[in-house]
Structure formats: C-alpha cells, structure tokens
Coordinates of C-alpha atoms in Angstrom, one line a residue:
Chain B
E54 CA -17.9 -25.5 -15.6
A55 CA -15.1 -23.4 -15.0
R56 CA -12.7 -22.6 -11.6
A57 CA -11.6 -19.3 -10.2
N58 CA -7.4 -18.4 -11.9
I59 CA -4.9 -16.4 -9.4
A60 CA -3.4 -13.7 -10.8
L61 CA 0.4 -14.1 -10.6
T62 CA 0.7 -10.4 -12.8
K63 CA -2.6 -8.7 -12.1
Y64 CA -5.0 -7.2 -14.3
W65 CA -6.3 -4.3 -12.9
G66 CA -7.8 -1.2 -14.6
N67 CA -8.7 -0.9 -18.7
A68 CA -7.7 0.1 -22.4
D69 CA -10.7 0.4 -23.3
D70 CA -13.6 0.7 -19.8
D71 CA -16.8 -1.0 -23.0
L72 CA -15.2 -3.9 -24.5
R73 CA -13.1 -4.5 -21.4
I74 CA -10.0 -4.5 -22.6
P75 CA -6.8 -4.7 -19.8
A76 CA -4.2 -1.7 -19.6
N77 CA -2.0 -4.7 -19.3
E78 CA -1.3 -8.2 -19.7
S79 CA -1.5 -10.4 -16.9
I80 CA -0.3 -13.8 -16.3
S81 CA -3.0 -16.3 -13.6
L82 CA -2.5 -19.9 -12.2
T83 CA -6.3 -22.1 -12.7
L84 CA -7.3 -23.1 -9.2
D85 CA -8.5 -27.3 -9.0
R86 CA -10.1 -26.4 -5.6
T87 CA -12.6 -23.1 -7.3
R88 CA -15.7 -23.9 -8.8
T89 CA -17.9 -23.1 -11.1
V90 CA -21.2 -25.2 -12.3
T91 CA -23.2 -23.0 -14.3
T92 CA -26.0 -24.3 -16.5
V93 CA -27.9 -22.3 -18.9
S94 CA -30.8 -23.1 -21.1
F95 CA -32.4 -21.3 -23.7
Q96 CA -36.5 -20.8 -23.8
A97 CA -39.0 -20.0 -25.7
D98 CA -42.4 -19.0 -23.4
L99 CA -38.9 -17.2 -21.0
K100 CA -40.5 -12.8 -20.7
A101 CA -37.1 -12.5 -19.5
D102 CA -33.5 -13.9 -18.5
E103 CA -33.7 -14.9 -15.5
V104 CA -30.3 -15.8 -13.3
V105 CA -30.1 -17.9 -10.5
V106 CA -25.9 -17.7 -8.2
D107 CA -25.5 -19.7 -4.9
D108 CA -30.0 -20.2 -5.3
R109 CA -29.6 -16.0 -5.2
P110 CA -31.9 -14.1 -7.3
L111 CA -29.4 -11.5 -9.1
A112 CA -30.9 -9.1 -9.5
G113 CA -30.0 -4.5 -10.9
P114 CA -26.1 -4.4 -12.2
A115 CA -25.4 -7.8 -11.7
L116 CA -28.1 -9.4 -13.2
E117 CA -27.8 -6.8 -16.8
R118 CA -23.7 -8.0 -16.5
V119 CA -25.3 -11.3 -17.1
V120 CA -27.9 -9.9 -19.5
R121 CA -25.5 -8.3 -21.2
H122 CA -23.5 -11.3 -21.6
L123 CA -26.4 -13.2 -23.0
D124 CA -26.9 -10.8 -25.7
L125 CA -23.0 -10.6 -26.5
L126 CA -23.8 -14.4 -27.4
R127 CA -27.3 -14.5 -29.1
D128 CA -26.4 -12.2 -30.8
L129 CA -24.0 -14.1 -32.3
A130 CA -26.1 -17.2 -33.0
G131 CA -28.8 -15.2 -33.7
V132 CA -30.9 -16.4 -31.1
T133 CA -33.1 -13.8 -28.7
W134 CA -35.1 -16.5 -26.9
R135 CA -34.4 -15.8 -22.9
A136 CA -32.7 -18.0 -20.4
R137 CA -32.3 -19.5 -17.9
V138 CA -28.8 -19.4 -15.9
V139 CA -28.1 -21.5 -12.6
S140 CA -24.7 -21.1 -11.2
H141 CA -23.2 -22.9 -8.3
N142 CA -20.1 -21.8 -7.1
N143 CA -17.9 -23.8 -4.0
F144 CA -15.9 -20.7 -2.8
P145 CA -17.0 -17.1 -1.8
T146 CA -18.8 -15.1 -4.0
G147 CA -17.1 -11.5 -4.9
A148 CA -14.6 -11.9 -1.2
G149 CA -11.7 -11.4 -4.3
I150 CA -11.5 -15.2 -5.0
A151 CA -12.8 -13.9 -8.7
S152 CA -16.0 -15.6 -8.9
S153 CA -16.1 -13.7 -11.3
A154 CA -13.4 -15.1 -13.7
S155 CA -14.7 -19.1 -13.3
G156 CA -18.4 -18.0 -13.6
F157 CA -18.3 -16.1 -16.5
A158 CA -15.7 -18.5 -18.6
A159 CA -18.5 -21.3 -17.0
L160 CA -21.1 -19.2 -18.3
T161 CA -20.1 -18.1 -21.4
V162 CA -18.7 -22.3 -22.1
A163 CA -22.1 -23.8 -21.1
C164 CA -24.4 -20.3 -23.0
A165 CA -21.6 -20.7 -26.9
G166 CA -23.1 -25.2 -25.3
A167 CA -26.2 -24.3 -25.2
L168 CA -26.6 -21.8 -28.6
G169 CA -24.6 -24.5 -30.6
L170 CA -21.9 -22.0 -30.9
D171 CA -19.1 -23.4 -32.7
L172 CA -15.9 -20.9 -31.2
S173 CA -12.5 -21.9 -30.9
T174 CA -11.0 -21.9 -27.2
R175 CA -9.4 -18.5 -28.2
D176 CA -12.8 -17.2 -29.2
L177 CA -14.3 -18.5 -25.6
S178 CA -11.5 -16.4 -24.1
R179 CA -12.2 -12.8 -26.0
L180 CA -15.6 -14.0 -25.1
A181 CA -15.5 -14.5 -21.3
R182 CA -13.2 -10.7 -21.2
R183 CA -15.7 -9.2 -22.5
G184 CA -17.2 -10.7 -19.1
S185 CA -15.5 -10.0 -17.0
G186 CA -11.6 -9.5 -17.8
S187 CA -10.3 -12.8 -15.7
A188 CA -12.7 -15.0 -16.9
A189 CA -10.7 -15.2 -20.4
R190 CA -8.0 -16.4 -18.2
S191 CA -10.2 -19.4 -17.4
V192 CA -11.1 -20.3 -20.5
F193 CA -7.6 -22.3 -19.6
G194 CA -6.0 -24.2 -17.9
G195 CA -2.5 -23.9 -16.0
F196 CA -1.3 -21.2 -16.6
V197 CA -2.5 -18.2 -18.3
L198 CA -1.6 -15.3 -20.1
L199 CA -4.2 -12.9 -20.9
H200 CA -3.1 -10.7 -24.3
T201 CA -3.8 -6.9 -23.7
G202 CA -5.4 -4.7 -27.0
P203 CA -5.5 -3.0 -28.9
S204 CA -8.4 -4.1 -30.1
D205 CA -11.4 -6.6 -29.1
E206 CA -10.3 -9.9 -31.9
D207 CA -6.0 -9.3 -29.5
A208 CA -7.7 -9.1 -26.3
F209 CA -7.2 -12.7 -25.9
A210 CA -5.7 -15.9 -23.1
E211 CA -3.8 -17.9 -24.0
P212 CA -2.2 -21.4 -22.1
L213 CA 2.1 -21.1 -21.0
H214 CA 1.9 -24.1 -19.4
G215 CA -1.1 -27.2 -19.0
P216 CA -2.1 -28.1 -14.8
D217 CA 0.4 -30.7 -15.3
W218 CA 3.7 -28.7 -15.7
W219 CA 4.0 -27.4 -12.5
E220 CA 2.7 -28.8 -9.3
I221 CA 2.3 -24.8 -7.6
C222 CA 0.6 -25.1 -4.7
D223 CA -1.9 -22.1 -3.8
L224 CA -3.4 -22.2 -0.5
V225 CA -6.6 -19.5 -0.4
V226 CA -6.2 -17.8 2.8
I227 CA -10.2 -17.2 3.3
L228 CA -10.5 -13.9 6.3
S229 CA -13.6 -12.6 5.3
R230 CA -16.9 -13.3 3.7
V231 CA -18.0 -10.4 3.9
E232 CA -19.0 -9.2 -0.1
K233 CA -16.5 -6.2 -1.0
R234 CA -18.6 -2.6 -0.8
V235 CA -16.7 -1.6 -4.7
P236 CA -16.9 -4.0 -7.5
S237 CA -13.6 -4.6 -9.5
T238 CA -14.9 -3.4 -12.2
A239 CA -15.8 -0.6 -10.5
G240 CA -12.0 -0.5 -9.5
H241 CA -10.9 -0.6 -12.6
H242 CA -12.4 2.3 -14.1
L243 CA -10.9 4.0 -10.9
A244 CA -7.6 2.4 -12.0
R245 CA -6.6 4.9 -13.9
T246 CA -6.9 7.8 -11.3
S247 CA -4.3 6.5 -9.8
P248 CA -0.5 9.0 -10.4
L249 CA 1.4 5.6 -9.6
H250 CA -1.2 3.8 -12.8
P251 CA 1.3 4.1 -15.4
A252 CA 4.5 3.9 -14.3
R253 CA 2.8 -0.5 -12.9
V254 CA 1.8 0.0 -17.0
A255 CA 5.0 0.3 -17.4
R256 CA 6.8 -2.1 -14.7
V257 CA 4.9 -4.4 -15.6
A258 CA 5.5 -5.5 -18.8
A259 CA 9.0 -6.1 -16.9
L260 CA 7.3 -8.0 -14.9
N261 CA 5.5 -10.4 -17.5
E262 CA 8.9 -11.4 -19.5
R263 CA 10.5 -12.7 -16.1
L264 CA 7.6 -14.6 -15.0
R265 CA 7.3 -16.8 -18.1
Q266 CA 10.7 -17.2 -18.1
A267 CA 10.6 -18.3 -14.7
L268 CA 7.6 -20.2 -15.2
A269 CA 9.4 -22.5 -17.9
E270 CA 12.7 -22.8 -15.5
R271 CA 9.8 -23.4 -12.6
D272 CA 12.9 -21.3 -10.8
F273 CA 9.8 -20.7 -8.0
A274 CA 10.7 -17.7 -6.0
T275 CA 11.4 -15.6 -8.8
V276 CA 8.0 -16.2 -9.5
G277 CA 7.4 -15.7 -6.5
E278 CA 9.0 -12.7 -5.6
I279 CA 7.1 -11.5 -8.4
A280 CA 3.5 -12.3 -7.7
E281 CA 4.2 -9.9 -4.5
E282 CA 6.5 -7.4 -5.6
D283 CA 3.2 -6.9 -8.4
A284 CA -0.2 -7.6 -6.4
L285 CA 1.1 -4.6 -4.1
L286 CA 2.0 -2.4 -7.0
M287 CA -1.8 -3.6 -8.1
H288 CA -2.6 -2.8 -4.2
A289 CA -0.8 1.3 -4.3
V290 CA -3.1 1.9 -7.1
M291 CA -6.2 0.7 -5.5
M292 CA -5.4 2.6 -2.2
T293 CA -4.0 6.2 -4.8
S294 CA -7.3 6.4 -6.4
R295 CA -10.0 8.2 -5.7
P296 CA -11.8 7.4 -4.4
S297 CA -8.8 5.3 -2.4
L298 CA -9.6 1.7 -2.0
V299 CA -9.0 0.0 0.8
Y300 CA -8.8 -4.1 0.5
W301 CA -6.7 -5.1 3.6
L302 CA -8.2 -5.7 6.6
P303 CA -5.8 -5.8 9.8
E304 CA -6.3 -9.9 8.6
T305 CA -5.2 -9.4 5.9
M306 CA -1.6 -7.8 7.1
A307 CA -0.9 -10.0 9.8
I308 CA -0.9 -12.7 6.9
I309 CA 1.3 -10.6 4.7
H310 CA 3.3 -10.5 8.1
R311 CA 3.4 -13.6 8.4
V312 CA 4.4 -15.2 5.4
R313 CA 7.6 -13.3 5.6
R314 CA 8.3 -14.7 8.7
W315 CA 7.5 -18.0 6.8
R316 CA 10.1 -17.2 4.2
E317 CA 13.0 -16.5 7.4
E318 CA 11.8 -19.4 8.5
G319 CA 12.8 -21.2 5.2
V320 CA 10.2 -21.6 3.6
Q321 CA 8.7 -20.5 0.3
A322 CA 6.1 -18.9 0.9
Y323 CA 4.8 -15.7 -1.4
F324 CA 1.9 -14.0 -0.7
T325 CA -0.7 -13.0 -3.5
I326 CA -3.9 -10.6 -3.0
D327 CA -7.0 -10.3 -5.3
A328 CA -9.4 -7.2 -5.1
G329 CA -10.1 -8.1 -1.5
P330 CA -9.2 -9.7 1.9
N331 CA -8.9 -12.6 0.8
V332 CA -4.7 -13.9 0.6
H333 CA -3.4 -16.1 -1.2
V334 CA -0.2 -17.7 -0.1
L335 CA 1.3 -19.0 -2.8
T336 CA 3.9 -22.0 -2.1
L337 CA 5.3 -25.8 -2.9
P338 CA 3.4 -29.2 -1.7
E339 CA 6.4 -29.4 -0.1
Y340 CA 5.7 -27.1 3.1
V341 CA 2.2 -27.4 2.5
D342 CA 1.2 -29.7 6.1
R343 CA 3.3 -27.2 7.6
L344 CA 1.5 -23.9 5.9
L345 CA -2.1 -25.5 7.1
T346 CA -1.7 -26.4 10.9
D347 CA 0.3 -22.6 11.7
L348 CA -3.0 -21.1 9.5
R349 CA -5.7 -23.5 11.1
A350 CA -4.2 -22.7 14.0
D351 CA -4.6 -18.6 14.0
P352 CA -8.8 -17.6 14.9
T353 CA -8.2 -14.6 12.3
V354 CA -8.6 -17.9 9.8
Q355 CA -12.1 -18.9 8.3
E356 CA -10.7 -21.3 5.6
V357 CA -7.8 -22.4 3.9
L358 CA -9.3 -24.1 0.1
A359 CA -5.4 -25.4 -0.7
C360 CA -5.4 -25.5 -4.5
R361 CA -3.0 -26.8 -7.3
P362 CA -3.3 -26.4 -11.0
G363 CA -6.4 -26.8 -12.9
E364 CA -8.1 -27.6 -16.0
G365 CA -10.1 -25.2 -18.2
A366 CA -13.5 -24.2 -18.9
S367 CA -15.5 -27.1 -19.8
L368 CA -19.0 -28.3 -21.5
I369 CA -20.1 -31.5 -19.6
G370 CA -23.3 -33.3 -18.7
Chain X
E577 CA 14.7 21.8 22.9
A578 CA 12.9 20.4 19.5
R579 CA 9.8 19.0 18.3
A580 CA 9.2 16.4 16.3
N581 CA 7.1 17.6 13.2
I582 CA 4.3 15.7 11.2
A583 CA 4.7 15.8 7.5
L584 CA 1.1 16.4 5.7
T585 CA 3.4 15.7 2.1
K586 CA 6.5 13.0 3.3
Y587 CA 9.9 13.3 2.8
W588 CA 10.5 9.9 1.1
G589 CA 13.8 9.4 -0.8
N590 CA 16.6 11.4 -1.6
A591 CA 17.5 13.5 -4.5
D592 CA 21.7 13.4 -2.6
D593 CA 21.7 10.6 -0.2
D594 CA 25.5 12.0 1.2
L595 CA 24.1 15.7 1.9
R596 CA 20.7 14.5 1.9
I597 CA 19.2 16.3 -0.5
P598 CA 15.8 15.1 -0.4
A599 CA 13.6 13.8 -3.4
N600 CA 11.2 16.8 -3.5
E601 CA 9.6 19.0 -1.6
S602 CA 7.8 18.1 1.6
I603 CA 4.8 20.0 4.6
S604 CA 4.6 19.8 7.6
L605 CA 3.4 20.6 10.7
T606 CA 5.7 20.9 14.6
L607 CA 4.1 19.1 16.9
D608 CA 4.4 20.9 21.0
R609 CA 3.8 17.8 23.0
T610 CA 6.0 16.0 21.3
R611 CA 9.6 17.3 23.1
T612 CA 13.7 16.5 23.2
V613 CA 16.1 18.8 25.2
T614 CA 18.7 18.0 25.1
T615 CA 22.5 19.7 25.9
V616 CA 26.4 19.0 24.5
S617 CA 29.6 20.7 25.5
F618 CA 32.2 20.7 24.3
Q619 CA 35.2 19.8 26.8
A620 CA 39.2 18.9 26.1
D621 CA 39.2 16.6 28.1
L622 CA 37.2 13.5 25.9
K623 CA 38.7 11.4 24.3
A624 CA 35.7 10.8 22.1
D625 CA 31.9 12.3 21.9
E626 CA 29.8 10.7 24.6
V627 CA 26.0 10.3 22.5
V628 CA 23.7 9.5 26.0
V629 CA 20.0 8.7 24.0
D630 CA 16.9 8.9 27.0
D631 CA 19.0 7.6 29.1
R632 CA 21.2 4.4 26.7
P633 CA 24.8 5.5 25.3
L634 CA 24.5 5.6 22.2
A635 CA 26.7 3.0 19.9
G636 CA 27.4 2.2 15.9
P637 CA 25.4 2.9 13.6
A638 CA 23.8 4.8 15.9
L639 CA 26.5 6.6 17.3
E640 CA 29.0 7.7 14.2
R641 CA 25.7 9.0 12.7
V642 CA 26.0 11.4 15.5
V643 CA 29.7 12.3 15.3
R644 CA 29.3 13.1 12.2
H645 CA 26.7 16.1 12.8
L646 CA 29.3 17.9 15.2
D647 CA 32.4 16.3 13.0
L648 CA 30.5 19.4 10.5
L649 CA 29.6 21.7 13.6
R650 CA 32.7 21.1 14.6
D651 CA 34.6 22.1 11.5
L652 CA 32.4 25.2 11.2
A653 CA 33.4 26.3 13.7
G654 CA 37.6 25.9 14.0
V655 CA 36.7 23.7 16.8
T656 CA 37.9 19.7 17.5
W657 CA 37.5 19.5 20.9
R658 CA 35.6 16.4 21.6
A659 CA 31.9 16.5 23.0
R660 CA 29.4 14.9 25.9
V661 CA 25.7 15.1 24.6
V662 CA 22.6 13.8 26.7
S663 CA 19.1 13.5 24.3
H664 CA 15.9 13.1 26.1
N665 CA 12.3 12.6 23.8
N666 CA 9.4 12.8 25.9
F667 CA 8.3 9.9 22.5
P668 CA 9.0 7.0 22.5
T669 CA 12.2 6.8 19.6
G670 CA 12.7 5.3 16.5
A671 CA 9.2 4.2 15.8
G672 CA 7.4 6.9 13.1
I673 CA 7.0 9.2 15.2
A674 CA 9.4 11.3 13.7
S675 CA 12.5 11.3 16.9
S676 CA 15.6 11.8 14.5
A677 CA 13.1 15.3 13.4
S678 CA 13.1 16.6 16.7
G679 CA 16.7 15.2 17.4
F680 CA 18.9 16.7 15.7
A681 CA 17.2 20.3 15.0
A682 CA 17.5 19.4 19.2
L683 CA 21.5 18.5 18.3
T684 CA 22.0 21.7 15.8
V685 CA 21.4 24.4 18.2
A686 CA 22.6 22.9 21.3
C687 CA 25.8 23.0 19.7
A688 CA 25.8 25.5 17.4
G689 CA 24.9 27.3 20.6
A690 CA 27.6 25.6 23.0
L691 CA 29.6 26.4 19.9
G692 CA 29.4 30.3 20.2
L693 CA 28.6 29.7 16.4
D694 CA 25.9 32.6 15.2
L695 CA 23.5 30.9 11.9
S696 CA 20.6 31.9 10.9
T697 CA 17.5 29.5 11.5
R698 CA 17.8 28.9 7.4
D699 CA 21.6 28.1 8.4
L700 CA 20.5 25.8 11.4
S701 CA 17.4 24.2 10.0
R702 CA 20.1 23.8 6.0
L703 CA 22.2 22.2 9.0
A704 CA 20.2 20.4 10.6
R705 CA 18.9 18.8 6.8
R706 CA 22.3 17.5 6.9
G707 CA 21.0 14.5 10.9
S708 CA 18.0 14.0 9.4
G709 CA 16.1 15.7 6.4
S710 CA 13.0 16.2 8.6
A711 CA 15.4 17.6 11.5
A712 CA 15.3 20.7 8.8
R713 CA 12.1 21.3 9.7
S714 CA 11.5 20.8 13.3
V715 CA 13.6 23.9 12.7
F716 CA 10.9 26.0 13.0
G717 CA 7.4 26.4 14.8
G718 CA 3.8 25.9 13.1
F719 CA 3.3 25.0 9.6
V720 CA 7.0 24.5 7.5
L721 CA 8.1 23.6 4.0
L722 CA 11.5 21.8 2.8
H723 CA 12.7 23.2 0.0
T724 CA 14.7 21.2 -2.5
G725 CA 18.0 20.6 -3.4
P726 CA 19.9 21.7 -6.4
S727 CA 22.4 21.8 -3.7
D728 CA 23.0 22.2 -0.5
E729 CA 22.5 25.6 -0.2
D730 CA 19.0 25.9 -1.7
A731 CA 17.8 22.4 1.5
F732 CA 16.6 23.9 4.1
A733 CA 13.0 24.7 5.5
E734 CA 10.6 28.5 6.4
P735 CA 8.2 28.6 8.0
L736 CA 4.5 28.9 6.0
H737 CA 2.8 30.5 8.8
G738 CA 3.4 29.9 12.8
P739 CA 1.9 27.9 15.7
D740 CA -0.8 30.6 15.9
W741 CA -1.7 30.3 12.1
W742 CA -5.0 27.3 12.4
E743 CA -5.6 25.2 15.7
I744 CA -5.5 21.8 13.9
C745 CA -4.7 19.1 16.8
D746 CA -2.6 15.9 15.6
L747 CA -4.0 12.9 17.9
V748 CA -0.5 10.5 17.2
V749 CA -2.2 7.2 17.3
I750 CA 0.7 4.8 19.3
L751 CA 0.6 1.1 18.5
S752 CA 3.9 -0.2 19.6
R753 CA 6.8 1.3 20.6
V754 CA 8.8 -1.6 19.1
E755 CA 12.2 -0.1 16.9
K756 CA 11.9 -0.6 13.8
R757 CA 13.9 -3.4 11.9
V758 CA 14.4 -0.3 8.9
P759 CA 15.7 2.7 10.1
S760 CA 14.1 6.0 7.6
T761 CA 18.1 6.7 6.2
A762 CA 18.8 3.2 4.9
G763 CA 14.8 3.3 3.6
H764 CA 15.0 7.0 1.7
H765 CA 18.3 5.3 -0.4
L766 CA 15.2 2.2 -1.1
A767 CA 13.3 4.3 -2.4
R768 CA 15.1 5.0 -6.2
T769 CA 14.5 1.0 -6.3
S770 CA 10.1 1.4 -6.0
P771 CA 9.1 1.3 -9.9
L772 CA 6.9 4.2 -8.4
H773 CA 9.1 6.8 -6.7
P774 CA 9.1 9.1 -10.6
A775 CA 5.7 8.9 -10.5
R776 CA 5.2 9.7 -6.7
V777 CA 6.9 12.4 -7.2
A778 CA 5.8 14.3 -9.3
R779 CA 2.5 13.5 -7.8
V780 CA 3.6 15.4 -4.5
A781 CA 4.1 18.6 -6.7
A782 CA 1.1 19.2 -6.8
L783 CA 0.1 18.0 -4.7
N784 CA 2.0 20.8 -2.8
E785 CA 0.1 23.4 -4.9
R786 CA -2.6 22.5 -3.8
L787 CA -1.8 22.0 0.1
R788 CA 0.1 25.2 0.4
Q789 CA -3.0 27.7 -1.3
A790 CA -4.9 24.7 1.5
L791 CA -3.3 25.6 4.3
A792 CA -3.6 29.6 3.6
E793 CA -7.5 29.2 2.9
R794 CA -7.9 26.7 6.9
D795 CA -9.9 24.4 4.0
F796 CA -8.7 21.3 6.3
A797 CA -10.6 19.4 4.5
T798 CA -8.2 19.7 1.9
V799 CA -5.4 19.9 4.3
G800 CA -6.9 16.2 5.3
E801 CA -7.3 14.6 2.1
I802 CA -4.1 15.8 0.5
A803 CA -2.0 14.1 3.9
E804 CA -3.9 11.3 3.2
E805 CA -3.3 10.5 -0.2
D806 CA 1.1 11.1 0.3
A807 CA 0.7 8.9 3.1
L808 CA -0.7 6.3 1.5
L809 CA 1.8 6.8 -2.1
M810 CA 4.8 7.3 0.3
H811 CA 3.6 3.5 1.5
A812 CA 3.6 2.6 -1.8
V813 CA 6.9 3.7 -2.6
M814 CA 8.2 1.8 0.8
M815 CA 5.9 -1.4 0.4
T816 CA 7.3 -2.0 -4.1
S817 CA 11.1 -1.3 -2.9
R818 CA 13.6 -3.8 -3.4
P819 CA 13.8 -4.8 -0.6
S820 CA 10.5 -4.5 0.7
L821 CA 9.4 -1.9 3.3
V822 CA 5.7 -3.4 5.1
Y823 CA 5.9 -1.1 8.2
W824 CA 2.4 -1.0 8.6
L825 CA 1.0 -3.0 11.6
P826 CA -2.7 -5.5 11.7
E827 CA -3.5 -3.1 14.7
T828 CA -2.7 0.5 11.9
M829 CA -5.0 -1.5 9.0
A830 CA -7.7 -1.1 12.0
I831 CA -6.8 2.7 12.2
I832 CA -7.0 3.2 8.5
H833 CA -10.6 1.5 8.6
R834 CA -11.7 4.1 12.1
V835 CA -10.5 7.3 10.5
R836 CA -12.9 6.4 7.4
R837 CA -15.9 5.1 9.1
W838 CA -15.8 8.8 10.8
R839 CA -16.0 10.6 8.2
E840 CA -19.0 8.9 7.3
E841 CA -20.1 9.6 10.7
G842 CA -19.4 13.2 9.8
V843 CA -16.4 13.3 11.9
Q844 CA -13.8 14.8 10.2
A845 CA -10.7 13.2 10.1
Y846 CA -8.4 12.5 7.8
F847 CA -4.8 9.4 8.8
T848 CA -0.9 10.2 8.2
I849 CA 1.6 7.6 9.1
D850 CA 5.4 7.6 8.5
A851 CA 7.4 4.9 8.4
G852 CA 6.2 3.4 10.8
P853 CA 3.4 1.7 12.6
N854 CA 2.1 4.4 14.4
V855 CA -1.2 5.9 13.3
H856 CA -1.9 10.6 13.1
V857 CA -5.0 11.0 12.9
L858 CA -5.2 14.2 12.3
T859 CA -8.3 16.7 12.8
L860 CA -10.0 19.7 13.9
P861 CA -10.4 21.0 18.7
E862 CA -14.8 20.0 17.8
Y863 CA -14.1 16.5 17.6
V864 CA -10.7 15.7 19.7
D865 CA -12.2 14.3 22.8
R866 CA -15.6 11.7 20.5
L867 CA -11.9 10.7 18.5
L868 CA -9.4 10.2 22.6
T869 CA -12.6 8.4 23.9
D870 CA -12.7 6.3 20.7
L871 CA -9.0 5.7 20.4
R872 CA -9.0 5.5 23.9
A873 CA -12.0 2.9 24.5
D874 CA -9.2 0.6 21.9
P875 CA -7.7 -2.3 23.1
T876 CA -4.7 -2.2 20.8
V877 CA -4.1 1.4 21.6
Q878 CA -1.3 2.2 24.0
E879 CA -0.8 5.5 24.0
V880 CA -2.3 8.7 22.2
L881 CA -0.2 11.7 22.1
A882 CA -2.6 14.6 21.6
C883 CA -0.3 17.5 20.0
R884 CA -0.8 21.2 18.5
P885 CA 1.1 23.9 16.5
G886 CA 4.3 23.9 17.7
E887 CA 6.9 25.5 18.3
G888 CA 10.5 25.4 16.8
A889 CA 13.9 24.2 17.7
S890 CA 15.2 26.7 20.4
L891 CA 18.8 26.9 22.7
I892 CA 17.1 26.7 27.0
G893 CA 18.4 26.5 30.3

C-alpha cells in the first residue's frame, strides 16, 4: 500500500523524459487519507500481464506503462513470469490527486515484495520514479524531498521530516472527477515548450531552499506562500505550453479567490493545485472545522478529503 | 474623442516607471465601439483642476494622475490656467477594457487642441503614453505598434495598418463591471517582481515579429494564437507577481474553455484578456452571429460589445 502526496513545490517537466529524471527538485507532503492498496502475484501460467485498477481492467497505453514497470522489476529479479495486479484507490483516479504517485509507489513496493527483492527505500524510491516521477516521493511518509539527477542513480526521494513532525492539514477539494484529457506524463513532455519553463526551474531552486527552512521551523505562512507561488508558476508553464494546457475550471477559480478571502478574514489557508482542476487547501488543525463548514456549503464542491501527514509505502497482508 | 484598444500582444511592465516606458513592444487593435469623449477648457478663474468622468468628480490618486498630465501639456504650452475636464465613456470604466487608454488619448488630444499646441500624431502618442502607456496606441486607428524606449522620445506608437485593412472582430464579453482592486498602473510596477517577467519580455519580441507578418498577410489563425499565448503569458506574470494579481473570475475561466470548444467546433475564435476579468473574443465577421447567440444565451455574460477596427483620436465639436 501507498498514499498520494501533495507537492508543495511541484515536479513538472523532465531533464530526461525516458528515465523520468525531473527538471527540478520538489518537496511534498504524503497524505494519510489517499490510499492505494495493490496486490501483485507473479504466475507461471499467465500469458500476459493483467492489471485491474478500481475494478476496471487496464488496456492500451495505461496497461503498457504498468507492463514496462513490471519488466523493470522482473529484470532486476531475473524473473520472466507474468503478473496479475489488482489495485484500489480510495479517491478519484486521474483527476490531479496524484493517483499515479500512490499507484506506482504501491506497485513498486508490492512487486519488490512479491519478487523477493531486498531493496533499500532509496532504491524503491528510484524505481518508483521510473513509473511516475512523483511516486518516488510516496515511498516515504511525511515531508519528502525528490532529488533531480544528473543520473538515474541520483534521482531519488528522501524524507525531510516524518509524519509526526508537524500537523499540517490538506483539505483536498474535489470539484470534478472527470479524468483529465492530457495525462501528466504527456504534460511533462510539453513543459519545455513553454517560454516560461527555464525561469520557473530557476525560481523553484530558490523556493526549495526557503521551503526546507520553513518546514524545519514550522513556519506555516512561508510554507503556504511558497506552495501557492509554485502552483501558480507550474500552471503558468502549463498554460503557455504548446499546446496550452488549461486544467483550471470555473470552480477552481472560485476556490482560489475563496482561499484569499479566508486569509483576509484571518484564517491561515493557502491553495495548491496539481495537474487537474481540484484544489488542495493547506491549513492548520485549528482552522479545519471552519473551512470544512464553508467548503461543504459550497454547491460546486463535490467532496472534501481532510488529510494530514501520512505514512510511506509498505508491504501489508 | 478617442477609442479603447485591445492589445494583441500586451504592454505589461515598464523599463522606466516614471516615464511609463514599456518593457516590451506591443501591438493593438483600436476598437470602434469603445468611445471616450472628453472636453477640456482652461479657465483663468479656476483655483484647481476639476475632472468629471462619467458624471463623477475625480479625487485622490485618480485626480492627481490627470493633474500631472495636464501639467505636462501646460508646461509645453507655457500656460498656467487650471482646467475643467469632462469625460464620458460609453463602456465600463476600470474593468480591463482600456478605459485609461481611450481616456488619456482623448485627454491628450483635447488638451493639445484647447492649448493651441500644434503637435504631430507621434508627439501626441508619446505624450499620451505619459498618462497611460496603452493610450499611446489609441491615438491611432486600426492596427498599431507601440515602441519601447530607450528614451522618452523613442517610445511612441505608430500605425501598422489602418482600420480598413482587415475586418477582425473583437467581441468584448463583459462579465463584471466591478472596478479592479489593483489598477493597472500599480500592476505595471509589480511586473518585475514576477520570476517569469524577463522570460515573457524575451518571448514577446519573437511574438511581435510573427504578429506583424501575420497582420500583413491577414493570417487570422496566427494572429489569434499569438494573442491567446501572450494573454496567458501576461496573466502568468501577474499571478506570480508579489503580491499575486489574479484578475480572472470563474466566469472568465468558463469563457476561456468555451472559446477553445468553439475552435474544436470549427469556429475561428481566440481569446485575449486585459488586466481585468472580462474576455475579448477575437473572430472574423462570418462567425459573429453564431458567437453572439451563444454568448447572449450565457447567464454569466452581462453584455457583449461587438467591435471592429476603429479610428484614432481626433478633435471634434
């Protein structure tokens, strides 16, 4: 099993697309209530890999991506048997809530377990990255830093602080469950077509320095400001890619303004948005009740998942 | 009188804030149906300048800005009399429909006329710029290029093509008449606080080259793509300024997606957005009826001004 994570500074765009080596370092928070449970069994009698996610069999590019990941781990173990993979998410898939992060982290850990591979968490993180960049972060709980290259060996995540370090809350505001038209993998390829991409990559390096310090000092306003700035930077790159990716919906815009009004009203709340229309509201425990009341009264809000720092990926069952 | 203009490539941020010398060249279209009529009379018996816009007397910073502009022209003419200025817009003021462009263009031309100054259109454009950067463009009709510095003398607009060159339509979709909280002048000052600003300035230079060619060839798809890209670039800079300026409303976002759906349906429509929530839909005459029908059926749309290329500023009455 593994959990999704919310990037406080985003991973967007690769230095190496094939190896999924990120263009910039990113820092995330693993979320307790966004859980993927995956079982993998390698079987001599299977002719092809079978993958079922949320009771639907995968096919086409989504299946190929998982097969490539299984191949990576099979090669390491010297195994050729095909696998049956069954995975369940307790949250919407493919809507910018990092289902690929929890999915590939869970798959990597479950696969390594099923194949009897004895790997360090660093190696698991590096391998998970090959399936989905942000999955490298979900291998760990709490506050996590994903390194960039230069090489495959250097691009792994490491924990900065465990889940007990600081009780930051992430209210995942679900506005749409529609799967996005351009999946993140395709978007990463497009990042470099934006004239703003190099400027963002340079800026994120400075933001990461400040963010590490703010997390160490539990300085919430600084964490929130950085998260909000980098979310806007990433969406600026997306919107100015060719083709342009506009993930925001009218409802997204309304929550952005709502978050800023909350701050004017003295509530410590900041937004961040992954590659989708749904908004993550970062806040502290004392504001959660107030924010949940407001959000649940909003007819454009379908559901709110109130998350806290969660554990890393692990073998269960 | 003068008309507003819609920037196809935007003016955002100054090389020199005091002189309003733009950081980048911009290209605009003067709009026929967004008209400001301004009368100026210099009177010996006035103790202070009196400025009335849309029947409301100006005060505070808005008044000071006009007084500084009057001073500029009085100095040129060697006149010290105070003035009474009465101005009417036939469209919403301060909501991102370039009311300051038409306003300061009309004021400059009316003032110069009242003071008996014999100035070239280039000088009128340069002077109008001191009041509002984009006013330099509204001095001319049709398709207009605003040069940057290096000095005050070099930063004037010039016509690229007259209003009869090409019947591009701009449907000004009014979603909100609320005056923006941060006026453009303040926003221009903030542009350089965005980490994306230098990348945008560099990109706009390349866009302007292509745009000049596309206007010369009447290549609408290229004009539209460039306008849309630079609108997103400018709003990316705004949103990542410190403080962050988010002018888009939920309704803005809905029109952005609507425009892209129209294109998928084979309608030639592109959006651009100035420093406000309202959207300009650029299109060709054959699509106007279809677009107006759709827009007027949309309950979030307050009004649509269907504009075509308009004339430059002139003395009337």
